[in-house]
Amino acid sequence: MSTSLRIFALVLIAIYFVIIVSLLKRKKFALKYSLLWFLAGILMLIVVIWTDVLVWGADLLGIEVASNGLFGICILLEIMIMISITSVISDLTNRLTSMIQNMALMERRIRILEEKLERKGKEYEDLTSEDSE
């Protein structure tokens, strides 16, 4: 990898980390969900700094072309991130469903209590009107 390409990649990785940290600061990311993104950035940094690691890893896994190993790593990281996001969305969906059901039950209880209160008010009005006669 040429020096200019390496410098360009390092600048892009630095921008990547700045974006992740700024999202964390603005509370757009929860720390527990951003760990995979940090892991991806660290792996990118390792590959850019020590390009031999990619060649060594590809040889270790029996991959003939190191760039194919890089694509494999990228695909694996993306699958891990998608699984993480899917589990978060599933959890939020379950929590939302539960909240909606609880809200519907509370609305029903409020309606019943309002009806009881309305009946009691009418009974009280009837009693007071009888006393005034």
JSON list of C-alpha atoms in Angstrom, two decimals:
[
{"chain": "A", "resi": 1, "resn": "MET", "atom": "CA", "xyz": [0.00, 0.00, 0.00]},
{"chain": "A", "resi": 2, "resn": "SER", "atom": "CA", "xyz": [1.44, 3.36, -1.00]},
{"chain": "A", "resi": 3, "resn": "THR", "atom": "CA", "xyz": [2.20, 5.99, 1.61]},
{"chain": "A", "resi": 4, "resn": "SER", "atom": "CA", "xyz": [-0.29, 8.49, 0.19]},
{"chain": "A", "resi": 5, "resn": "LEU", "atom": "CA", "xyz": [-3.06, 5.87, 0.20]},
{"chain": "A", "resi": 6, "resn": "ARG", "atom": "CA", "xyz": [-2.15, 4.93, 3.77]},
{"chain": "A", "resi": 7, "resn": "ILE", "atom": "CA", "xyz": [-2.30, 8.57, 4.90]},
{"chain": "A", "resi": 8, "resn": "PHE", "atom": "CA", "xyz": [-5.64, 9.05, 3.12]},
{"chain": "A", "resi": 9, "resn": "ALA", "atom": "CA", "xyz": [-7.04, 5.92, 4.81]},
{"chain": "A", "resi": 10, "resn": "LEU", "atom": "CA", "xyz": [-5.79, 7.09, 8.23]},
{"chain": "A", "resi": 11, "resn": "VAL", "atom": "CA", "xyz": [-7.48, 10.47, 7.73]},
{"chain": "A", "resi": 12, "resn": "LEU", "atom": "CA", "xyz": [-10.74, 8.73, 6.79]},
{"chain": "A", "resi": 13, "resn": "ILE", "atom": "CA", "xyz": [-10.50, 6.46, 9.84]},
{"chain": "A", "resi": 14, "resn": "ALA", "atom": "CA", "xyz": [-9.88, 9.50, 12.06]},
{"chain": "A", "resi": 15, "resn": "ILE", "atom": "CA", "xyz": [-13.00, 11.16, 10.60]},
{"chain": "A", "resi": 16, "resn": "TYR", "atom": "CA", "xyz": [-14.89, 7.91, 11.19]},
{"chain": "A", "resi": 17, "resn": "PHE", "atom": "CA", "xyz": [-13.92, 7.92, 14.89]},
{"chain": "A", "resi": 18, "resn": "VAL", "atom": "CA", "xyz": [-14.81, 11.62, 15.22]},
{"chain": "A", "resi": 19, "resn": "ILE", "atom": "CA", "xyz": [-18.26, 10.90, 13.80]},
{"chain": "A", "resi": 20, "resn": "ILE", "atom": "CA", "xyz": [-18.81, 7.97, 16.18]},
{"chain": "A", "resi": 21, "resn": "VAL", "atom": "CA", "xyz": [-17.69, 10.01, 19.21]},
{"chain": "A", "resi": 22, "resn": "SER", "atom": "CA", "xyz": [-19.80, 13.03, 18.20]},
{"chain": "A", "resi": 23, "resn": "LEU", "atom": "CA", "xyz": [-22.85, 10.77, 17.83]},
{"chain": "A", "resi": 24, "resn": "LEU", "atom": "CA", "xyz": [-22.16, 9.42, 21.30]},
{"chain": "A", "resi": 25, "resn": "LYS", "atom": "CA", "xyz": [-21.83, 12.94, 22.75]},
{"chain": "A", "resi": 26, "resn": "ARG", "atom": "CA", "xyz": [-25.08, 14.07, 21.13]},
{"chain": "A", "resi": 27, "resn": "LYS", "atom": "CA", "xyz": [-26.75, 10.93, 22.53]},
{"chain": "A", "resi": 28, "resn": "LYS", "atom": "CA", "xyz": [-27.62, 9.66, 19.06]},
{"chain": "A", "resi": 29, "resn": "PHE", "atom": "CA", "xyz": [-25.75, 6.43, 19.89]},
{"chain": "A", "resi": 30, "resn": "ALA", "atom": "CA", "xyz": [-25.89, 4.43, 23.08]},
{"chain": "A", "resi": 31, "resn": "LEU", "atom": "CA", "xyz": [-22.43, 3.29, 24.15]},
{"chain": "A", "resi": 32, "resn": "LYS", "atom": "CA", "xyz": [-23.40, -0.37, 24.24]},
{"chain": "A", "resi": 33, "resn": "TYR", "atom": "CA", "xyz": [-24.55, -0.24, 20.60]},
{"chain": "A", "resi": 34, "resn": "SER", "atom": "CA", "xyz": [-21.53, 1.68, 19.36]},
{"chain": "A", "resi": 35, "resn": "LEU", "atom": "CA", "xyz": [-18.99, -0.93, 20.50]},
{"chain": "A", "resi": 36, "resn": "LEU", "atom": "CA", "xyz": [-19.30, -2.86, 17.25]},
{"chain": "A", "resi": 37, "resn": "TRP", "atom": "CA", "xyz": [-18.67, 0.33, 15.29]},
{"chain": "A", "resi": 38, "resn": "PHE", "atom": "CA", "xyz": [-15.57, 0.99, 17.40]},
{"chain": "A", "resi": 39, "resn": "LEU", "atom": "CA", "xyz": [-14.43, -2.59, 16.77]},
{"chain": "A", "resi": 40, "resn": "ALA", "atom": "CA", "xyz": [-14.87, -2.06, 13.03]},
{"chain": "A", "resi": 41, "resn": "GLY", "atom": "CA", "xyz": [-12.81, 1.14, 13.23]},
{"chain": "A", "resi": 42, "resn": "ILE", "atom": "CA", "xyz": [-10.05, -0.56, 15.21]},
{"chain": "A", "resi": 43, "resn": "LEU", "atom": "CA", "xyz": [-9.88, -3.38, 12.67]},
{"chain": "A", "resi": 44, "resn": "MET", "atom": "CA", "xyz": [-9.67, -0.83, 9.84]},
{"chain": "A", "resi": 45, "resn": "LEU", "atom": "CA", "xyz": [-6.88, 0.95, 11.70]},
{"chain": "A", "resi": 46, "resn": "ILE", "atom": "CA", "xyz": [-4.95, -2.30, 12.21]},
{"chain": "A", "resi": 47, "resn": "VAL", "atom": "CA", "xyz": [-5.27, -3.23, 8.54]},
{"chain": "A", "resi": 48, "resn": "VAL", "atom": "CA", "xyz": [-4.11, 0.22, 7.38]},
{"chain": "A", "resi": 49, "resn": "ILE", "atom": "CA", "xyz": [-1.17, 0.42, 9.79]},
{"chain": "A", "resi": 50, "resn": "TRP", "atom": "CA", "xyz": [0.00, -3.20, 9.45]},
{"chain": "A", "resi": 51, "resn": "THR", "atom": "CA", "xyz": [-0.99, -4.39, 5.98]},
{"chain": "A", "resi": 52, "resn": "ASP", "atom": "CA", "xyz": [0.93, -7.61, 6.56]},
{"chain": "A", "resi": 53, "resn": "VAL", "atom": "CA", "xyz": [-1.68, -8.61, 9.17]},
{"chain": "A", "resi": 54, "resn": "LEU", "atom": "CA", "xyz": [-4.26, -8.88, 6.39]},
{"chain": "A", "resi": 55, "resn": "VAL", "atom": "CA", "xyz": [-1.95, -11.02, 4.24]},
{"chain": "A", "resi": 56, "resn": "TRP", "atom": "CA", "xyz": [-1.01, -13.19, 7.26]},
{"chain": "A", "resi": 57, "resn": "GLY", "atom": "CA", "xyz": [-4.69, -13.66, 8.22]},
{"chain": "A", "resi": 58, "resn": "ALA", "atom": "CA", "xyz": [-5.66, -14.52, 4.65]},
{"chain": "A", "resi": 59, "resn": "ASP", "atom": "CA", "xyz": [-2.84, -17.11, 4.47]},
{"chain": "A", "resi": 60, "resn": "LEU", "atom": "CA", "xyz": [-3.90, -18.53, 7.83]},
{"chain": "A", "resi": 61, "resn": "LEU", "atom": "CA", "xyz": [-7.47, -18.99, 6.62]},
{"chain": "A", "resi": 62, "resn": "GLY", "atom": "CA", "xyz": [-6.40, -20.37, 3.24]},
{"chain": "A", "resi": 63, "resn": "ILE", "atom": "CA", "xyz": [-7.59, -17.34, 1.28]},
{"chain": "A", "resi": 64, "resn": "GLU", "atom": "CA", "xyz": [-5.40, -16.85, -1.77]},
{"chain": "A", "resi": 65, "resn": "VAL", "atom": "CA", "xyz": [-6.00, -13.13, -2.32]},
{"chain": "A", "resi": 66, "resn": "ALA", "atom": "CA", "xyz": [-5.75, -10.83, 0.71]},
{"chain": "A", "resi": 67, "resn": "SER", "atom": "CA", "xyz": [-8.40, -8.45, -0.65]},
{"chain": "A", "resi": 68, "resn": "ASN", "atom": "CA", "xyz": [-10.90, -11.33, -0.58]},
{"chain": "A", "resi": 69, "resn": "GLY", "atom": "CA", "xyz": [-10.05, -11.74, 3.11]},
{"chain": "A", "resi": 70, "resn": "LEU", "atom": "CA", "xyz": [-10.72, -8.04, 3.61]},
{"chain": "A", "resi": 71, "resn": "PHE", "atom": "CA", "xyz": [-14.13, -8.38, 1.95]},
{"chain": "A", "resi": 72, "resn": "GLY", "atom": "CA", "xyz": [-14.84, -11.38, 4.16]},
{"chain": "A", "resi": 73, "resn": "ILE", "atom": "CA", "xyz": [-13.96, -9.39, 7.29]},
{"chain": "A", "resi": 74, "resn": "CYS", "atom": "CA", "xyz": [-16.16, -6.50, 6.14]},
{"chain": "A", "resi": 75, "resn": "ILE", "atom": "CA", "xyz": [-19.08, -8.81, 5.46]},
{"chain": "A", "resi": 76, "resn": "LEU", "atom": "CA", "xyz": [-18.65, -10.50, 8.84]},
{"chain": "A", "resi": 77, "resn": "LEU", "atom": "CA", "xyz": [-18.59, -7.14, 10.65]},
{"chain": "A", "resi": 78, "resn": "GLU", "atom": "CA", "xyz": [-21.67, -5.92, 8.78]},
{"chain": "A", "resi": 79, "resn": "ILE", "atom": "CA", "xyz": [-23.54, -9.12, 9.64]},
{"chain": "A", "resi": 80, "resn": "MET", "atom": "CA", "xyz": [-22.62, -8.66, 13.31]},
{"chain": "A", "resi": 81, "resn": "ILE", "atom": "CA", "xyz": [-23.82, -5.04, 13.24]},
{"chain": "A", "resi": 82, "resn": "MET", "atom": "CA", "xyz": [-27.08, -6.02, 11.49]},
{"chain": "A", "resi": 83, "resn": "ILE", "atom": "CA", "xyz": [-27.74, -8.76, 14.05]},
{"chain": "A", "resi": 84, "resn": "SER", "atom": "CA", "xyz": [-27.11, -6.27, 16.85]},
{"chain": "A", "resi": 85, "resn": "ILE", "atom": "CA", "xyz": [-29.43, -3.70, 15.30]},
{"chain": "A", "resi": 86, "resn": "THR", "atom": "CA", "xyz": [-32.09, -6.34, 14.67]},
{"chain": "A", "resi": 87, "resn": "SER", "atom": "CA", "xyz": [-32.02, -7.45, 18.30]},
{"chain": "A", "resi": 88, "resn": "VAL", "atom": "CA", "xyz": [-32.34, -3.84, 19.47]},
{"chain": "A", "resi": 89, "resn": "ILE", "atom": "CA", "xyz": [-35.28, -3.21, 17.13]},
{"chain": "A", "resi": 90, "resn": "SER", "atom": "CA", "xyz": [-36.97, -6.44, 18.24]},
{"chain": "A", "resi": 91, "resn": "ASP", "atom": "CA", "xyz": [-36.57, -5.47, 21.89]},
{"chain": "A", "resi": 92, "resn": "LEU", "atom": "CA", "xyz": [-37.97, -1.99, 21.24]},
{"chain": "A", "resi": 93, "resn": "THR", "atom": "CA", "xyz": [-40.90, -3.47, 19.31]},
{"chain": "A", "resi": 94, "resn": "ASN", "atom": "CA", "xyz": [-41.74, -5.80, 22.20]},
{"chain": "A", "resi": 95, "resn": "ARG", "atom": "CA", "xyz": [-41.49, -2.95, 24.71]},
{"chain": "A", "resi": 96, "resn": "LEU", "atom": "CA", "xyz": [-43.68, -0.71, 22.54]},
{"chain": "A", "resi": 97, "resn": "THR", "atom": "CA", "xyz": [-46.32, -3.44, 22.22]},
{"chain": "A", "resi": 98, "resn": "SER", "atom": "CA", "xyz": [-46.34, -3.91, 25.98]},
{"chain": "A", "resi": 99, "resn": "MET", "atom": "CA", "xyz": [-46.63, -0.15, 26.58]},
{"chain": "A", "resi": 100, "resn": "ILE", "atom": "CA", "xyz": [-49.52, 0.14, 24.13]},
{"chain": "A", "resi": 101, "resn": "GLN", "atom": "CA", "xyz": [-51.35, -2.72, 25.83]},
{"chain": "A", "resi": 102, "resn": "ASN", "atom": "CA", "xyz": [-50.80, -1.19, 29.28]},
{"chain": "A", "resi": 103, "resn": "MET", "atom": "CA", "xyz": [-51.98, 2.19, 28.01]},
{"chain": "A", "resi": 104, "resn": "ALA", "atom": "CA", "xyz": [-55.15, 0.65, 26.59]},
{"chain": "A", "resi": 105, "resn": "LEU", "atom": "CA", "xyz": [-55.86, -1.05, 29.94]},
{"chain": "A", "resi": 106, "resn": "MET", "atom": "CA", "xyz": [-55.31, 2.23, 31.79]},
{"chain": "A", "resi": 107, "resn": "GLU", "atom": "CA", "xyz": [-57.60, 4.11, 29.41]},
{"chain": "A", "resi": 108, "resn": "ARG", "atom": "CA", "xyz": [-60.29, 1.49, 30.03]},
{"chain": "A", "resi": 109, "resn": "ARG", "atom": "CA", "xyz": [-59.88, 1.85, 33.80]},
{"chain": "A", "resi": 110, "resn": "ILE", "atom": "CA", "xyz": [-60.09, 5.65, 33.49]},
{"chain": "A", "resi": 111, "resn": "ARG", "atom": "CA", "xyz": [-63.31, 5.40, 31.47]},
{"chain": "A", "resi": 112, "resn": "ILE", "atom": "CA", "xyz": [-64.83, 3.06, 34.05]},
{"chain": "A", "resi": 113, "resn": "LEU", "atom": "CA", "xyz": [-63.83, 5.38, 36.90]},
{"chain": "A", "resi": 114, "resn": "GLU", "atom": "CA", "xyz": [-65.20, 8.41, 35.05]},
{"chain": "A", "resi": 115, "resn": "GLU", "atom": "CA", "xyz": [-68.51, 6.61, 34.50]},
{"chain": "A", "resi": 116, "resn": "LYS", "atom": "CA", "xyz": [-68.69, 5.70, 38.20]},
{"chain": "A", "resi": 117, "resn": "LEU", "atom": "CA", "xyz": [-67.88, 9.28, 39.16]},
{"chain": "A", "resi": 118, "resn": "GLU", "atom": "CA", "xyz": [-70.53, 10.57, 36.79]},
{"chain": "A", "resi": 119, "resn": "ARG", "atom": "CA", "xyz": [-73.15, 8.21, 38.31]},
{"chain": "A", "resi": 120, "resn": "LYS", "atom": "CA", "xyz": [-72.17, 9.27, 41.84]},
{"chain": "A", "resi": 121, "resn": "GLY", "atom": "CA", "xyz": [-72.48, 12.93, 40.81]},
{"chain": "A", "resi": 122, "resn": "LYS", "atom": "CA", "xyz": [-75.97, 12.34, 39.43]},
{"chain": "A", "resi": 123, "resn": "GLU", "atom": "CA", "xyz": [-76.96, 10.48, 42.60]},
{"chain": "A", "resi": 124, "resn": "TYR", "atom": "CA", "xyz": [-75.67, 13.38, 44.67]},
{"chain": "A", "resi": 125, "resn": "GLU", "atom": "CA", "xyz": [-77.58, 15.89, 42.53]},
{"chain": "A", "resi": 126, "resn": "ASP", "atom": "CA", "xyz": [-80.74, 13.82, 42.92]},
{"chain": "A", "resi": 127, "resn": "LEU", "atom": "CA", "xyz": [-80.31, 13.74, 46.71]},
{"chain": "A", "resi": 128, "resn": "THR", "atom": "CA", "xyz": [-79.69, 17.48, 46.97]},
{"chain": "A", "resi": 129, "resn": "SER", "atom": "CA", "xyz": [-82.67, 18.30, 44.74]},
{"chain": "A", "resi": 130, "resn": "GLU", "atom": "CA", "xyz": [-84.94, 16.16, 46.94]},
{"chain": "A", "resi": 131, "resn": "ASP", "atom": "CA", "xyz": [-83.72, 17.95, 50.07]},
{"chain": "A", "resi": 132, "resn": "SER", "atom": "CA", "xyz": [-84.45, 21.38, 48.62]},
{"chain": "A", "resi": 133, "resn": "GLU", "atom": "CA", "xyz": [-88.04, 20.49, 47.81]}
]
